[in-house]
GROMACS .gro file of C-alpha atoms in nm:
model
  264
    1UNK     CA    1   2.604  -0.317   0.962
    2UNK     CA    2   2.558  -0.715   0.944
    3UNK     CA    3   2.292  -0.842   0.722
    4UNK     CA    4   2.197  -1.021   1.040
    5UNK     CA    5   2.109  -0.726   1.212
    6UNK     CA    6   1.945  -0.543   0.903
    7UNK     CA    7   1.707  -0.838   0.903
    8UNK     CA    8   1.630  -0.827   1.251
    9UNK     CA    9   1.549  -0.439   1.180
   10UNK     CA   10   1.304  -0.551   0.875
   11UNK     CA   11   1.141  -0.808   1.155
   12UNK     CA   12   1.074  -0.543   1.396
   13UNK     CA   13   0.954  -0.313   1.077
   14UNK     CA   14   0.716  -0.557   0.974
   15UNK     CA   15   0.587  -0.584   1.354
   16UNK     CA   16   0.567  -0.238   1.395
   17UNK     CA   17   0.409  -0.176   1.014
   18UNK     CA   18   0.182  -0.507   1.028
   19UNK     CA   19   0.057  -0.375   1.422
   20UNK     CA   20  -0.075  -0.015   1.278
   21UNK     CA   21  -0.236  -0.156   0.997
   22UNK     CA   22  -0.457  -0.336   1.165
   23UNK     CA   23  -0.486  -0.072   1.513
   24UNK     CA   24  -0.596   0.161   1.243
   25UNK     CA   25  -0.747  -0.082   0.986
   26UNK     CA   26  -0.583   0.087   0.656
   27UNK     CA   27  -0.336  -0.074   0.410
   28UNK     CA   28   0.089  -0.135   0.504
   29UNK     CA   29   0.184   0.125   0.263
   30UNK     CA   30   0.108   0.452   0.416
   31UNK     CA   31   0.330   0.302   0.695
   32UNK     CA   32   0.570   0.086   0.529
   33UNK     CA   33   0.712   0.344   0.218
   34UNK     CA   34   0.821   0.612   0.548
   35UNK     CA   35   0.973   0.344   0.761
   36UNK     CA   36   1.137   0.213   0.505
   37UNK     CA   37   1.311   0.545   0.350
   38UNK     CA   38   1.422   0.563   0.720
   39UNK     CA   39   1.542   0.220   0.741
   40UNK     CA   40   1.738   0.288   0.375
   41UNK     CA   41   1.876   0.602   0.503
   42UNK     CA   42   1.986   0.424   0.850
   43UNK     CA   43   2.118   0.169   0.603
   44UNK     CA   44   2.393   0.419   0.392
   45UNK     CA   45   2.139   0.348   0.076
   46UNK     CA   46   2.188   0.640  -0.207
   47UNK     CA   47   1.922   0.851  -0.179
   48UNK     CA   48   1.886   0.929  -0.563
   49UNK     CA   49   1.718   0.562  -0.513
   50UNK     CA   50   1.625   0.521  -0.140
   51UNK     CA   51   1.207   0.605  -0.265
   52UNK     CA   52   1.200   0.413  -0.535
   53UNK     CA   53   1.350   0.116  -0.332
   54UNK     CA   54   1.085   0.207  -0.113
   55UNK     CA   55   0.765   0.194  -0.263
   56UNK     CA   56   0.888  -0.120  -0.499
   57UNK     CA   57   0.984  -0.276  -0.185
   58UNK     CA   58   0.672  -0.188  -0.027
   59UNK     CA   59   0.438  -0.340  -0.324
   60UNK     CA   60   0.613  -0.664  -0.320
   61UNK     CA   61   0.527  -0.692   0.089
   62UNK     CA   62   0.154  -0.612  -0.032
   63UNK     CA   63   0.175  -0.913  -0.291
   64UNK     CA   64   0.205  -1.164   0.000
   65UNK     CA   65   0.006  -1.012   0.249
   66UNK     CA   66  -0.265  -0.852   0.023
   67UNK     CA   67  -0.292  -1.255  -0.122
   68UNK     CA   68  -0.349  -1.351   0.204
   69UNK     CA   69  -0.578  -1.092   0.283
   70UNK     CA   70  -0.792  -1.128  -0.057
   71UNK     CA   71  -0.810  -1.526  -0.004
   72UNK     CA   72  -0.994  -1.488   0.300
   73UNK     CA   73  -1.253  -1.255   0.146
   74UNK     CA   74  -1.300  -1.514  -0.095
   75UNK     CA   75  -1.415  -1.745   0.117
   76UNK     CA   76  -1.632  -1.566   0.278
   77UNK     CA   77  -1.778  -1.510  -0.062
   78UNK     CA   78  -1.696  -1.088  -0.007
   79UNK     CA   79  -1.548  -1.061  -0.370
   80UNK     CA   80  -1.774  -0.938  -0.653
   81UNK     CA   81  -1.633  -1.120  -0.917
   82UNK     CA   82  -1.789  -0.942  -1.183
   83UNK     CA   83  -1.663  -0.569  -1.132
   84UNK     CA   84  -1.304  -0.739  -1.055
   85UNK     CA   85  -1.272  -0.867  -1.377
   86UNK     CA   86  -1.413  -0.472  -1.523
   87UNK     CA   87  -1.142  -0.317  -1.292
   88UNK     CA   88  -0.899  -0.553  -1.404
   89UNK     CA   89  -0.751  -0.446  -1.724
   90UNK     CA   90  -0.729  -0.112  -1.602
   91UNK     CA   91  -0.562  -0.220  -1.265
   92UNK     CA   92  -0.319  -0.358  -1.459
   93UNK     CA   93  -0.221  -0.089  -1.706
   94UNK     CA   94  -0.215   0.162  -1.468
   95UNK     CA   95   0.022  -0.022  -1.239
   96UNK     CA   96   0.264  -0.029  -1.529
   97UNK     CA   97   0.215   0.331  -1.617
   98UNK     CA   98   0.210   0.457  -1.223
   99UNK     CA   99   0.584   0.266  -1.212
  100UNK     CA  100   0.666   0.433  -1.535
  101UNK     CA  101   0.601   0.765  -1.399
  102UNK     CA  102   0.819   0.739  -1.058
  103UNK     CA  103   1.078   0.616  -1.278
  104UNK     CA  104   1.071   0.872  -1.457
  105UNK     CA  105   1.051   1.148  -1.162
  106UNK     CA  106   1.382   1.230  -0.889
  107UNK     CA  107   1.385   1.071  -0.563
  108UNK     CA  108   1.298   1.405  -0.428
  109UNK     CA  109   1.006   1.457  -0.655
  110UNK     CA  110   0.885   1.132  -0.591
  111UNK     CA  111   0.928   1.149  -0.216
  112UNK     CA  112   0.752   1.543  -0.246
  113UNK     CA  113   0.429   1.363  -0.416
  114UNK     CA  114   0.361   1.065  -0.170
  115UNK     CA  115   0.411   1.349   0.116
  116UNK     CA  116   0.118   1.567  -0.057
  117UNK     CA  117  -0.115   1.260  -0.099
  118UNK     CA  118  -0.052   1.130   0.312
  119UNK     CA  119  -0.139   1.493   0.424
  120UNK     CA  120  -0.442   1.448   0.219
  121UNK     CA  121  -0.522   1.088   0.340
  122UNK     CA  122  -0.468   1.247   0.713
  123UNK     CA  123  -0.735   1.524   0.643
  124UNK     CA  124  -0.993   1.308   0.472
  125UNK     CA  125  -0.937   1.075   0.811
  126UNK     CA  126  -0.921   1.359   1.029
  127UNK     CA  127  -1.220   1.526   0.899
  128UNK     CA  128  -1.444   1.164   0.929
  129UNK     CA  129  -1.503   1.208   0.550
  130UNK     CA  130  -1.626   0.799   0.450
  131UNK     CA  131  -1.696   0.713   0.118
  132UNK     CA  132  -2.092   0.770  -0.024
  133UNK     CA  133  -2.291   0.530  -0.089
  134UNK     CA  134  -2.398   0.493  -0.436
  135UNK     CA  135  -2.695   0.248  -0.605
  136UNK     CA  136  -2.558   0.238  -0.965
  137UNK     CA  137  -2.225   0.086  -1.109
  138UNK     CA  138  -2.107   0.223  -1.398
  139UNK     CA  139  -2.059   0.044  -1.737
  140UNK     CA  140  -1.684  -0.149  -1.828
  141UNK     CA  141  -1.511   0.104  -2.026
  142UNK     CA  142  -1.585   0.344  -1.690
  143UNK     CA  143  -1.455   0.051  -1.447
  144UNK     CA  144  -1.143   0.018  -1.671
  145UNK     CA  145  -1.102   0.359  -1.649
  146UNK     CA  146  -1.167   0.381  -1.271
  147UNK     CA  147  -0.905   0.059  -1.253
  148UNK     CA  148  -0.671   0.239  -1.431
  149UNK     CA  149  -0.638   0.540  -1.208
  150UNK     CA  150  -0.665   0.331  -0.869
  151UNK     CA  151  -0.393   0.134  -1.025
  152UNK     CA  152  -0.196   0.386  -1.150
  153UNK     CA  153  -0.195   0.610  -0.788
  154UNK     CA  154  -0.159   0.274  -0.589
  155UNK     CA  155   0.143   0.168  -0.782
  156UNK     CA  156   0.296   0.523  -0.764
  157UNK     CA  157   0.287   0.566  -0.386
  158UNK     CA  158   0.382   0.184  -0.335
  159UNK     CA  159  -0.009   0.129  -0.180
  160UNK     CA  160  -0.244  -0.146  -0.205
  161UNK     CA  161  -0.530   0.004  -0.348
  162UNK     CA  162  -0.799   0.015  -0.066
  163UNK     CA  163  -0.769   0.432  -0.015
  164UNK     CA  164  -0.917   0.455  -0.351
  165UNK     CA  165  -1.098   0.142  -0.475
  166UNK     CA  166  -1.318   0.080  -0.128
  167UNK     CA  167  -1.485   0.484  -0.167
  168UNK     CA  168  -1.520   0.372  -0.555
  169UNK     CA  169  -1.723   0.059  -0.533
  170UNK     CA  170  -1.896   0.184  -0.207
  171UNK     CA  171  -2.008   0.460  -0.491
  172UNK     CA  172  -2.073   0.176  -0.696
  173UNK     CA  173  -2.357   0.018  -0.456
  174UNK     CA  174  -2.143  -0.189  -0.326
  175UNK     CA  175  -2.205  -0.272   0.100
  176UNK     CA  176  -1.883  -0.214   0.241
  177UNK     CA  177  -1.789  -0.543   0.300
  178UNK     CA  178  -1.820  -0.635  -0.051
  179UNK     CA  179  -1.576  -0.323  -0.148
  180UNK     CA  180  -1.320  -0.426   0.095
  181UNK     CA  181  -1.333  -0.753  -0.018
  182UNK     CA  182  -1.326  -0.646  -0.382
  183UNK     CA  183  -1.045  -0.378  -0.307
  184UNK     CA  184  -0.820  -0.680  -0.099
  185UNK     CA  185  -0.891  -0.863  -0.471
  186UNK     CA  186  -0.754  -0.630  -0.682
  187UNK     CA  187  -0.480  -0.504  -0.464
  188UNK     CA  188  -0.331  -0.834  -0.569
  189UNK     CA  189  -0.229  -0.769  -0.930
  190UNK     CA  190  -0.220  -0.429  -0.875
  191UNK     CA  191   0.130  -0.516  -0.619
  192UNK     CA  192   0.225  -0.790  -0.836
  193UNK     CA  193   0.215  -0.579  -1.165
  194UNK     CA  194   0.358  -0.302  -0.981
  195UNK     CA  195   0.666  -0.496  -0.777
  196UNK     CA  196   0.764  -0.697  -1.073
  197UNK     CA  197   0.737  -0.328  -1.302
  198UNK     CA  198   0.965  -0.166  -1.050
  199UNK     CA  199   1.211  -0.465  -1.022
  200UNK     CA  200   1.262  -0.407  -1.387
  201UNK     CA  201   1.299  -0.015  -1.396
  202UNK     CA  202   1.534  -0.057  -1.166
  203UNK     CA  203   1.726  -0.328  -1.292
  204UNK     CA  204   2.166  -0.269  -1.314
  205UNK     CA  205   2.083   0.069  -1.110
  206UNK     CA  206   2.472   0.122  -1.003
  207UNK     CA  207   2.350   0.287  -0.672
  208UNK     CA  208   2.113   0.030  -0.585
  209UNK     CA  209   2.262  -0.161  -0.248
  210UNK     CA  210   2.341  -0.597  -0.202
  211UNK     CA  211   2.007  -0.784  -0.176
  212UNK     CA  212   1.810  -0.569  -0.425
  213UNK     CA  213   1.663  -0.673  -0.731
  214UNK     CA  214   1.605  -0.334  -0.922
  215UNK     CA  215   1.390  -0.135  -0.666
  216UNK     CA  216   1.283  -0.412  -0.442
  217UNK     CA  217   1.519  -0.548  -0.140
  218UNK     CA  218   1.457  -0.868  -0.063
  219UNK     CA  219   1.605  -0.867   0.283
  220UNK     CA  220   1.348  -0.619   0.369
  221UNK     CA  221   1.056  -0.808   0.191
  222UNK     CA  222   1.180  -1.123   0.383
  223UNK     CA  223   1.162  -0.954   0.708
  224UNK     CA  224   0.855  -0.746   0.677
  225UNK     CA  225   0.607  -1.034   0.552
  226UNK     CA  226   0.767  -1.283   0.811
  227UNK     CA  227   0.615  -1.038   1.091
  228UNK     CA  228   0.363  -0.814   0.999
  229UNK     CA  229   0.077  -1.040   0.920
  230UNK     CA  230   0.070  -1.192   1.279
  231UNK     CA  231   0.173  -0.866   1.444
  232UNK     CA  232  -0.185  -0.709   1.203
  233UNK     CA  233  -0.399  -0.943   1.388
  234UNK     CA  234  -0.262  -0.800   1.731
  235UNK     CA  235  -0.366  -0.422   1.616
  236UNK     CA  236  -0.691  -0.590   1.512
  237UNK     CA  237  -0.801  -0.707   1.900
  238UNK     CA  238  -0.577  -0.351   2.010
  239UNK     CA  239  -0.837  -0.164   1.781
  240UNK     CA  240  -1.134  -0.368   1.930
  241UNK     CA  241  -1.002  -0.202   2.282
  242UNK     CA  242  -0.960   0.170   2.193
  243UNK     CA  243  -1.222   0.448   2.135
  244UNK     CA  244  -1.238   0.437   1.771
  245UNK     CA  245  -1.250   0.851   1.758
  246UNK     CA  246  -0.904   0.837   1.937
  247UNK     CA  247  -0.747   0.652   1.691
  248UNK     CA  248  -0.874   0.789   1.419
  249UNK     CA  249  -0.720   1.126   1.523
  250UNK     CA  250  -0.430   0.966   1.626
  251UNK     CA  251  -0.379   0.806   1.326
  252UNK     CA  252  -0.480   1.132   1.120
  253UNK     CA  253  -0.168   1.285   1.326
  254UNK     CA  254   0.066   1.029   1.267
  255UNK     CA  255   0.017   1.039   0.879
  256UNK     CA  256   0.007   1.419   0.879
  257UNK     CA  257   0.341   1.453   1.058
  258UNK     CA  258   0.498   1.138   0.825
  259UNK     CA  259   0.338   1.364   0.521
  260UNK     CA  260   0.522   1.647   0.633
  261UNK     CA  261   0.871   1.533   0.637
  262UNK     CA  262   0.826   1.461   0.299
  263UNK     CA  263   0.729   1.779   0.181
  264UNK     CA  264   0.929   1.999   0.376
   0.00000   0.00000   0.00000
């Protein structure tokens, strides 16, 4: 297969990836780690490395688009700056120790774990289960903490952050526009840490395939930024259009039957 027409796949990846995430307004990387492992498989890639590839892969899409994402909700002055700099130290650590741990688990293993936590993500969306509000955030050395987990799961499973940080600081007292904002903000380093972690892990892998640089692929990168973040404003005005109880069950379905490929 010409690297020609493995780039035009990544496009029309990123279209498809970029187009969900915004019909069902949740993060690339419940969408982009499965298409991917599909795209790797398609591709001849070893599979003792086709998930790790994956979810490095799909953190370094997230620090371009999540950038992108995070400036905007700056200015619109949606960031609390304050618990973004508690969360911080612990988004950062637990990037580097969520990278350490799929490096240190088997493909299959690794692959077993993100399907468990999408058939979880589908029931929570199935079942209509939002975060709760809170009134109250919690000191630093809890926010660190907190940071540390969200950063450590996002990193793992090749996520942004949003599943976990946005129910956090909405249990914080934050509105929800101030926790997505937040969450786009620390998605950021959280990618960055993560994709640059993984690139390293992964780094002289003898089974890794041209264009990679340890567990991210660059071709795919390339291709996936270049069209999902215009293609995520077209699911945007889509999900404007379409009952939102329909696609939140259709989206619930989708993830649930993604989650169980993995698994079985």
């Amino acid at each position: 297969m010409s690297m020609l027409l493995l780039f035009l796949g990544y496009i029309a990846l990123g279209a498809i990836a970029g187009t969900m995430a915004g019909l069902f307004g949740v993060g690339g990387g419940l969408i982009i780690v499965p298409a991917l492992v599909a795209a790797f498989g398609l591709q001849g890639v070893a599979p003792e490395v086709t998930m790790h590839l994956a979810v490095g892969t799909s953190l370094a899409t997230i620090v371009v688009t999540g950038a992108s994402s995070a400036w905007g909700h700056h200015r619109r002055g949606s960031i609390h700056r304050q618990w973004f700099l508690a969360l911080l130290p612990g988004l950062l650590a637990g990037a580097v120790a969520g990278v350490f741990v799929a490096d240190g688990l088997s493909a299959g293993s690794l692959g077993t774990l993100f399907g468990v936590f999408v058939l979880a993500m589908a029931a929570r969306m199935a079942l209509s289960r939002g975060p709760r509000p809170g009134s109250q955030a919690p000191g630093r050395a809890v926010m660190a903490a907190a940071g540390g987990v969200i950063g450590g799961v996002s990193a793992l499973f090749g996520i942004g952050g949003g599943t976990l940080c946005v129910p956090w600081l909405t249990r914080c007292g934050a509105s929800l526009t101030e926790a997505v904002g937040t969450s786009a903000a620390c998605g950021v380093p959280i990618a960055l840490f993560g994709a640059a972690t993984f690139a390293v892990v992964g780094w002289g892998h003898p089974q890794l395939p041209a264009g990679a640089t340890g567990f991210v692929m660059w071709p795919a990168l390339a291709g996936i930024v270049l069209a999902s973040v215009p293609c995520a404003r077209l699911g945007v005005r889509l999900a404007h259009r379409l009952p939102a109880k329909v696609l939140r069950l259709a989206f619930a379905a989708l993830l649930a039957a993604v989650g169980l490929t993995f698994v079985i």
